[in-house]
Short mmCIF file of C-alpha atoms and ligand atoms in Angstrom, two decimals:
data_model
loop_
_atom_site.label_atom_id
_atom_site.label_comp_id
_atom_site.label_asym_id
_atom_site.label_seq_id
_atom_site.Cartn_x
_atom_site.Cartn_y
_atom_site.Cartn_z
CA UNK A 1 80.92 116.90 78.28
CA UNK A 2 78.23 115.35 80.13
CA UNK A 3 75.73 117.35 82.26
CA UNK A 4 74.28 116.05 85.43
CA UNK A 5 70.99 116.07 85.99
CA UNK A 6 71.18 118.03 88.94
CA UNK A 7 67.14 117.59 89.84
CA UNK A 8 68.49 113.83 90.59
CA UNK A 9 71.24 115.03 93.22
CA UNK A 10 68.79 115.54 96.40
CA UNK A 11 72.59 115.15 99.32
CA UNK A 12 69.80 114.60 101.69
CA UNK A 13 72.38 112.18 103.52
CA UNK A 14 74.78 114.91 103.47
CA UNK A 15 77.90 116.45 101.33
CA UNK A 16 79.51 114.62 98.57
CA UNK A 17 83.40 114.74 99.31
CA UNK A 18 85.96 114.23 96.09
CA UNK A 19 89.34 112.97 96.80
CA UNK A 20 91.57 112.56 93.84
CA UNK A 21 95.22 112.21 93.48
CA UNK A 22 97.73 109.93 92.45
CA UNK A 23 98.68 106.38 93.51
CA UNK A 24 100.65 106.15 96.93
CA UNK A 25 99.27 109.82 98.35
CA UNK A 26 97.42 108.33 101.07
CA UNK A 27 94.06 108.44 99.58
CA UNK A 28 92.62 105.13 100.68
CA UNK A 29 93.79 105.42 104.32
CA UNK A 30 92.44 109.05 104.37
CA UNK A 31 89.60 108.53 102.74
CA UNK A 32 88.25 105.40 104.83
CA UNK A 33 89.08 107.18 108.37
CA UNK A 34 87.68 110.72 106.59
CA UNK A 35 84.25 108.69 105.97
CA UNK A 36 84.49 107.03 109.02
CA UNK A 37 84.98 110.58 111.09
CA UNK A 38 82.03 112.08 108.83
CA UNK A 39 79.73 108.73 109.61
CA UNK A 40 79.89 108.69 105.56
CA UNK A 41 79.84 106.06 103.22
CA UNK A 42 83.13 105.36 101.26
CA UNK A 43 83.32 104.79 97.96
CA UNK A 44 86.70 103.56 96.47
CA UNK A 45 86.27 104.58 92.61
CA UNK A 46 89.79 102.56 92.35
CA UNK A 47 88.33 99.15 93.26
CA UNK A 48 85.49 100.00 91.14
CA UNK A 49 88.12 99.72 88.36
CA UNK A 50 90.17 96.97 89.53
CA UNK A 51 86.67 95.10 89.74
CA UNK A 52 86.26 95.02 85.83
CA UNK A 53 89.76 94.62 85.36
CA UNK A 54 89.32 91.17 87.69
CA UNK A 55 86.12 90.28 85.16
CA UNK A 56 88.58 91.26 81.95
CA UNK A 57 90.99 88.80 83.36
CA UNK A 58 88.53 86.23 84.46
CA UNK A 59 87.00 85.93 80.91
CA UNK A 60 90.19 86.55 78.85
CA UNK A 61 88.99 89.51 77.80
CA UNK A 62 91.60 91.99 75.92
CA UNK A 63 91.47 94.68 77.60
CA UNK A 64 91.72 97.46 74.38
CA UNK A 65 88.74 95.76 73.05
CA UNK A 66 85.92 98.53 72.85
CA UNK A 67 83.47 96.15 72.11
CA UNK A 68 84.03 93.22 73.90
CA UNK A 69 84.57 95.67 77.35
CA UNK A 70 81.26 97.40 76.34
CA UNK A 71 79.53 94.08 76.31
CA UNK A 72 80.82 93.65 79.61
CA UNK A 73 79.30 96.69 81.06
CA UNK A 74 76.10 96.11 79.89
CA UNK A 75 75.56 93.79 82.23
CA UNK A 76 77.63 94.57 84.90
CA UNK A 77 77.22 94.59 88.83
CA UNK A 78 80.08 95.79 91.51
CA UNK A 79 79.38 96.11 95.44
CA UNK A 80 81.04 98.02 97.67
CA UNK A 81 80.26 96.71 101.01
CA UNK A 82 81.48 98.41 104.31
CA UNK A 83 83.23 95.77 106.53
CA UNK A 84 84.41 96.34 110.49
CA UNK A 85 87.99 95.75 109.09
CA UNK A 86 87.59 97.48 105.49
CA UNK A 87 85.48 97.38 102.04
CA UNK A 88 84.18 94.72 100.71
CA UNK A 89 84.60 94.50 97.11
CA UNK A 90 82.17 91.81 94.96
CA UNK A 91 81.81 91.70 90.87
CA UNK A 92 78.53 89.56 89.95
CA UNK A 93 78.24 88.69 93.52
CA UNK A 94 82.06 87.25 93.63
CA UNK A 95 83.60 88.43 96.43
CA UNK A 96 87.34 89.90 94.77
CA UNK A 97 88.25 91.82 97.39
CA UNK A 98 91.94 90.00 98.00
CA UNK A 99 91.98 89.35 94.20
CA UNK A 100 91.67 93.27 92.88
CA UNK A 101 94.90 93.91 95.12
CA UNK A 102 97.30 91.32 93.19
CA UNK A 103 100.30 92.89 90.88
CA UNK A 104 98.86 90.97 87.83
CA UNK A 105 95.36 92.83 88.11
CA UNK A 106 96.81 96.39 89.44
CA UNK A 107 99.09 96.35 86.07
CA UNK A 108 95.99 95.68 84.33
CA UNK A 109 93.78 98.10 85.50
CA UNK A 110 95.47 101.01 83.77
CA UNK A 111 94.47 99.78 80.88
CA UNK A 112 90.65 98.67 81.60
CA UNK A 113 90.33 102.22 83.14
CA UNK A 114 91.48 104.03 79.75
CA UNK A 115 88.51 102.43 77.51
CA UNK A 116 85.44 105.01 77.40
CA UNK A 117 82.94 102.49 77.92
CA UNK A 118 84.17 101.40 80.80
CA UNK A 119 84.15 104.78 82.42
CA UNK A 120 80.97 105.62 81.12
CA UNK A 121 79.76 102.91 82.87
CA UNK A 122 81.38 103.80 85.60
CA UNK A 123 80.58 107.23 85.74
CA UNK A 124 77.25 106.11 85.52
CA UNK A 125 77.37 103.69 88.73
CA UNK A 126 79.55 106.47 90.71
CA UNK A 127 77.27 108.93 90.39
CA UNK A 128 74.13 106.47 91.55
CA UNK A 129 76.46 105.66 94.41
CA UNK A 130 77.09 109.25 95.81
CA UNK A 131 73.63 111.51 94.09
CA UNK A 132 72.02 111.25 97.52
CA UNK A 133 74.87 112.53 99.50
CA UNK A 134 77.05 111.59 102.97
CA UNK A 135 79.36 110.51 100.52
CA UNK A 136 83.20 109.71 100.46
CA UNK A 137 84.64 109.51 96.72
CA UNK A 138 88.39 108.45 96.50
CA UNK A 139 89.67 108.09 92.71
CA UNK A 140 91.57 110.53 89.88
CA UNK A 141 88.24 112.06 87.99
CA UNK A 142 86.16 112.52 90.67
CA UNK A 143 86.28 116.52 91.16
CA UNK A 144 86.77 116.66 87.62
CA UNK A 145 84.44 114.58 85.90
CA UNK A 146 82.12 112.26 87.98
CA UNK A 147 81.05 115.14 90.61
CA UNK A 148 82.26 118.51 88.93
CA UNK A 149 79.89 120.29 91.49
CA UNK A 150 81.11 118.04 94.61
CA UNK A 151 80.25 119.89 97.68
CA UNK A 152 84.47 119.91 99.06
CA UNK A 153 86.98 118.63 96.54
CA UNK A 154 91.00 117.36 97.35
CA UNK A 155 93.84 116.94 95.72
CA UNK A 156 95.86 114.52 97.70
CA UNK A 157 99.62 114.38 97.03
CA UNK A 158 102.80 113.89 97.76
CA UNK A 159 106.18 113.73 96.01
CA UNK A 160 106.95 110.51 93.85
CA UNK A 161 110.07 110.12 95.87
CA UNK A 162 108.19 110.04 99.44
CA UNK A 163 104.70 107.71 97.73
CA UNK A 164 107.80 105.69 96.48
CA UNK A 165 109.23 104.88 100.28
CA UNK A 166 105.96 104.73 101.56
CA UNK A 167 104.88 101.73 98.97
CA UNK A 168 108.65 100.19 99.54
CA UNK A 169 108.05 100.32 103.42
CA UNK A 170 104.36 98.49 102.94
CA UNK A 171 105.87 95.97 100.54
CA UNK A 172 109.16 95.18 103.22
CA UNK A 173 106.18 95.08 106.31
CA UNK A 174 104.54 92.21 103.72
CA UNK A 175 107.63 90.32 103.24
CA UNK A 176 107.72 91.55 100.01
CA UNK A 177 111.00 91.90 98.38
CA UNK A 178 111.53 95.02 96.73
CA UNK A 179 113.81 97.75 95.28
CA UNK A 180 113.47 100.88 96.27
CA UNK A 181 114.70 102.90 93.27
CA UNK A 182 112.36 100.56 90.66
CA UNK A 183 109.30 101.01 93.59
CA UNK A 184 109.86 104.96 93.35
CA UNK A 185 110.21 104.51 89.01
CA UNK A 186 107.09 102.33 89.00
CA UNK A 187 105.28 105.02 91.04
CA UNK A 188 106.34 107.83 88.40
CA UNK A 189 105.84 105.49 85.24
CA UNK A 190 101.68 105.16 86.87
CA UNK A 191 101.70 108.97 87.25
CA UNK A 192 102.31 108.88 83.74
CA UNK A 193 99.88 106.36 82.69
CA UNK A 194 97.19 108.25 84.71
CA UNK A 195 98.10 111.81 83.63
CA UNK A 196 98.42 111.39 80.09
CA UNK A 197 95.65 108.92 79.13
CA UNK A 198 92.61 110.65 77.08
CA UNK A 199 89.69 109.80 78.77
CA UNK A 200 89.63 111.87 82.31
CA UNK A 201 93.21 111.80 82.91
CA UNK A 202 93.96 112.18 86.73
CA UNK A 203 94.63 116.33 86.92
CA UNK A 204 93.54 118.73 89.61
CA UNK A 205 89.85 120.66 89.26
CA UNK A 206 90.47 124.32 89.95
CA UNK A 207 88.79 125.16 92.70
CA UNK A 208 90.10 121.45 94.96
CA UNK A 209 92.12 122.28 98.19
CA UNK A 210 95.41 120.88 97.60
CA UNK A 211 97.10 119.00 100.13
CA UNK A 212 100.72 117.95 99.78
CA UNK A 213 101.13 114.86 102.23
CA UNK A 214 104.56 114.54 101.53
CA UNK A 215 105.88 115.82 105.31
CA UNK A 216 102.70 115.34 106.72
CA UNK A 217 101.52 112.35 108.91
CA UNK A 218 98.09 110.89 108.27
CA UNK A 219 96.43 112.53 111.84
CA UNK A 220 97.52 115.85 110.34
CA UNK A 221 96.37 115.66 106.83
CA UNK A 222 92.80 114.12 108.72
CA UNK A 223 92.82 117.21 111.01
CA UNK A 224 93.04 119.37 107.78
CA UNK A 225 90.80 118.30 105.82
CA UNK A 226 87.90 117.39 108.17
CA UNK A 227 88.05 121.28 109.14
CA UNK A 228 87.69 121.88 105.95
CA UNK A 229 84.53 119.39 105.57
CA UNK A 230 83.10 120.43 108.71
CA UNK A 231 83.52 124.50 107.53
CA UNK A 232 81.34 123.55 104.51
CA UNK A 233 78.81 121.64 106.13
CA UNK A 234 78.24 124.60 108.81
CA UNK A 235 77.59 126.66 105.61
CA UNK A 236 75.83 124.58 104.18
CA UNK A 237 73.76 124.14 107.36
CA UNK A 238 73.54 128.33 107.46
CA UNK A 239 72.00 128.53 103.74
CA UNK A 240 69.10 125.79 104.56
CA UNK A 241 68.14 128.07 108.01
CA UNK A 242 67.91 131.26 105.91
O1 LIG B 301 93.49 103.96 93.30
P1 LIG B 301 93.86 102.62 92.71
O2 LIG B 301 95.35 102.39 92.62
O3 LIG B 301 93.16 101.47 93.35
O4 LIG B 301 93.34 102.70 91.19
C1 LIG B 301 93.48 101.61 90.33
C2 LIG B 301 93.56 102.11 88.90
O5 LIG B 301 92.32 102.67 88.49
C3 LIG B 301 94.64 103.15 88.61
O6 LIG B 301 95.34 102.72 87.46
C4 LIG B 301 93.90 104.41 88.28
C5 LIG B 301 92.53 103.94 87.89
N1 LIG B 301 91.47 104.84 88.35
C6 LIG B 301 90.90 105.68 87.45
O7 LIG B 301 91.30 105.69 86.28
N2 LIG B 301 89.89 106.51 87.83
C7 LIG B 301 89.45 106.51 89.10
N3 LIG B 301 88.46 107.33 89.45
C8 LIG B 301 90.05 105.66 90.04
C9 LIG B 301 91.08 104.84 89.64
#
C-alpha cells in the first residue's frame, strides 16, 4: 500500500473528483461535461493507458514484458491537452488521440494496464496531474488507489445489458457493423478483465456515491452528481471560514 504524501496535496485549485466504473457507464461523457460545469480540468486516466499501450504497439513491445514496459516508463511523457471539441491526447509529443480509440489498441490496453510498472508509473503521473486540485479523474482505481482521500468519489454504472446497447447504438451511428448480443458479451468479458486482474482491479471504494445510469439520461445523472460536488465544496468552503 502506498501512502500519499499528503503535505504535497495543497487542492488550492479546488476538489479532486474520482469517477470510476466500468467501460460503457457513461464516464467519459459525464466526466468531460462534469469538469466542464465545475470549470475543472479533466483527466481521462483511460487514455493515459491507451497512450502506453499505443507506444507498446509502436515499438513491438510485448506487452507482459515487466522489463521491457518498465524501460518504457522510465522515460515516458503523456499530455492531456483540453481541446474546444475534446482532449487532446500526445505520447512523446505524438499526437494519438484518433489512434488510442482503434479496436487493435483498446484490446491491447487491458493488458498494458495489468503490468505493475506501468501503473506505478501511472499512479505516479495521476497523482502530479490532480495533487493541486479542480480536478476531474475518470478511470477504475481512482477512489481506490490513485486518490483514496479524493474529496467526492463515484461509482458510475449501469447494467451490462443497457452499456451493451449503448456501445451497439454508437457503433451503428459510425457505420459500424455490429452484433448486438457479441457487443453486450464483449462488454461483460472487459468487466471481467478489469474486475479480476491483480493490480487495482476496477471495484467500488466504500464510502463512493453510487450511481446506476442504467434508466437514467446523461442531464440527470449530471444534475446528481454536480449537487453532490457542489454540497462538498460548500462544506468545504464552511471548514476554511471557521
Ligand atoms: O476507460 P477506457 O476504456 O478508455 O480504459 C481503457 C483501459 O484502461 C481499460 O481496459 C481499463 C484500463 N484502465 C485502468 O486499468 N485503470 C484506469 N484508471 C483507467 C483505465
Amino acid at each position: 500500500m502506498t501512502v500519499i504524501d499528503t503535505s504535497k496535496i495543497t487542492r488550492d485549485k479546488g476538489l479532486v473528483v474520482a469517477i470510476d466504473g466500468p467501460a460503457g457507464a457513461g464516464k467519459s461523457t459525464i466526466s468531460t461535461r462534469l469538469a466542464e460545469a465545475l470549470g475543472y480540468v479533466y483527466i481521462d486516466t483511460g487514455a493515459m493507458y491507451r497512450a502506453v499501450a499505443y507506444l507498446v504497439a509502436q515499438r513491438g513491445l510485448e506487452p507482459n514484458d515487466e522489463v521491457s514496459l518498465k524501460d518504457l516508463c522510465s522515460n515516458l511523457q503523456i499530455d492531456l491537452v483540453a481541446t474546444g471539441t475534446g482532449l487532446k491526447v500526445c505520447a512523446m509529443g505524438e499526437d494519438i488521440t484518433e489512434q488510442i480509440r482503434t479496436p487493435e489498441i483498446t484490446r491491447l490496453t487491458p493488458q498494458v494496464a495489468a503490468s505493475s510498472a506501468v501503473r506505478a508509473a501511472m499512479l505516479l503521473m495521476q497523482r502530479k496531474l490532480g495533487e493541486s486540485g479542480g480536478v476531474v479523474l475518470e478511470g477504475r482505481d481512482i477512489g481506490t488507489v490513485v486518490f483514496p482521500d479524493a474529496d467526492v468519489k463515484f461509482f458510475l454504472s449501469a447494467s451490462a445489458e443497457e452499456r451493451g446497447r449503448r456501445r451497439y447504438a454508437e457503433l451503428q451511428l459510425k457505420g459500424i457493423d455490429a452484433d448486438l448480443a457479441q457487443t453486450i458479451a464483449a462488454v461483460r468479458e472487459r468487466d471481467q478483465a478489469d474486475i479480476n486482474r491483480a493490480e487495482a482491479p476496477l471495484k467500488q471504494a466504500p464510502d463512493a456515491v453510487v450511481v446506476d445510469s442504467t434508466q437514467m439520461s446523461i442531464d440527470d445523472v449530471l444534475e446528481l452528481m454536480a449537487r453532490q460536488v457542489k454540497e462538498r465544496q460548500q462544506i468545504r468552503k464552511q471548514k476554511g471560514n471557521d
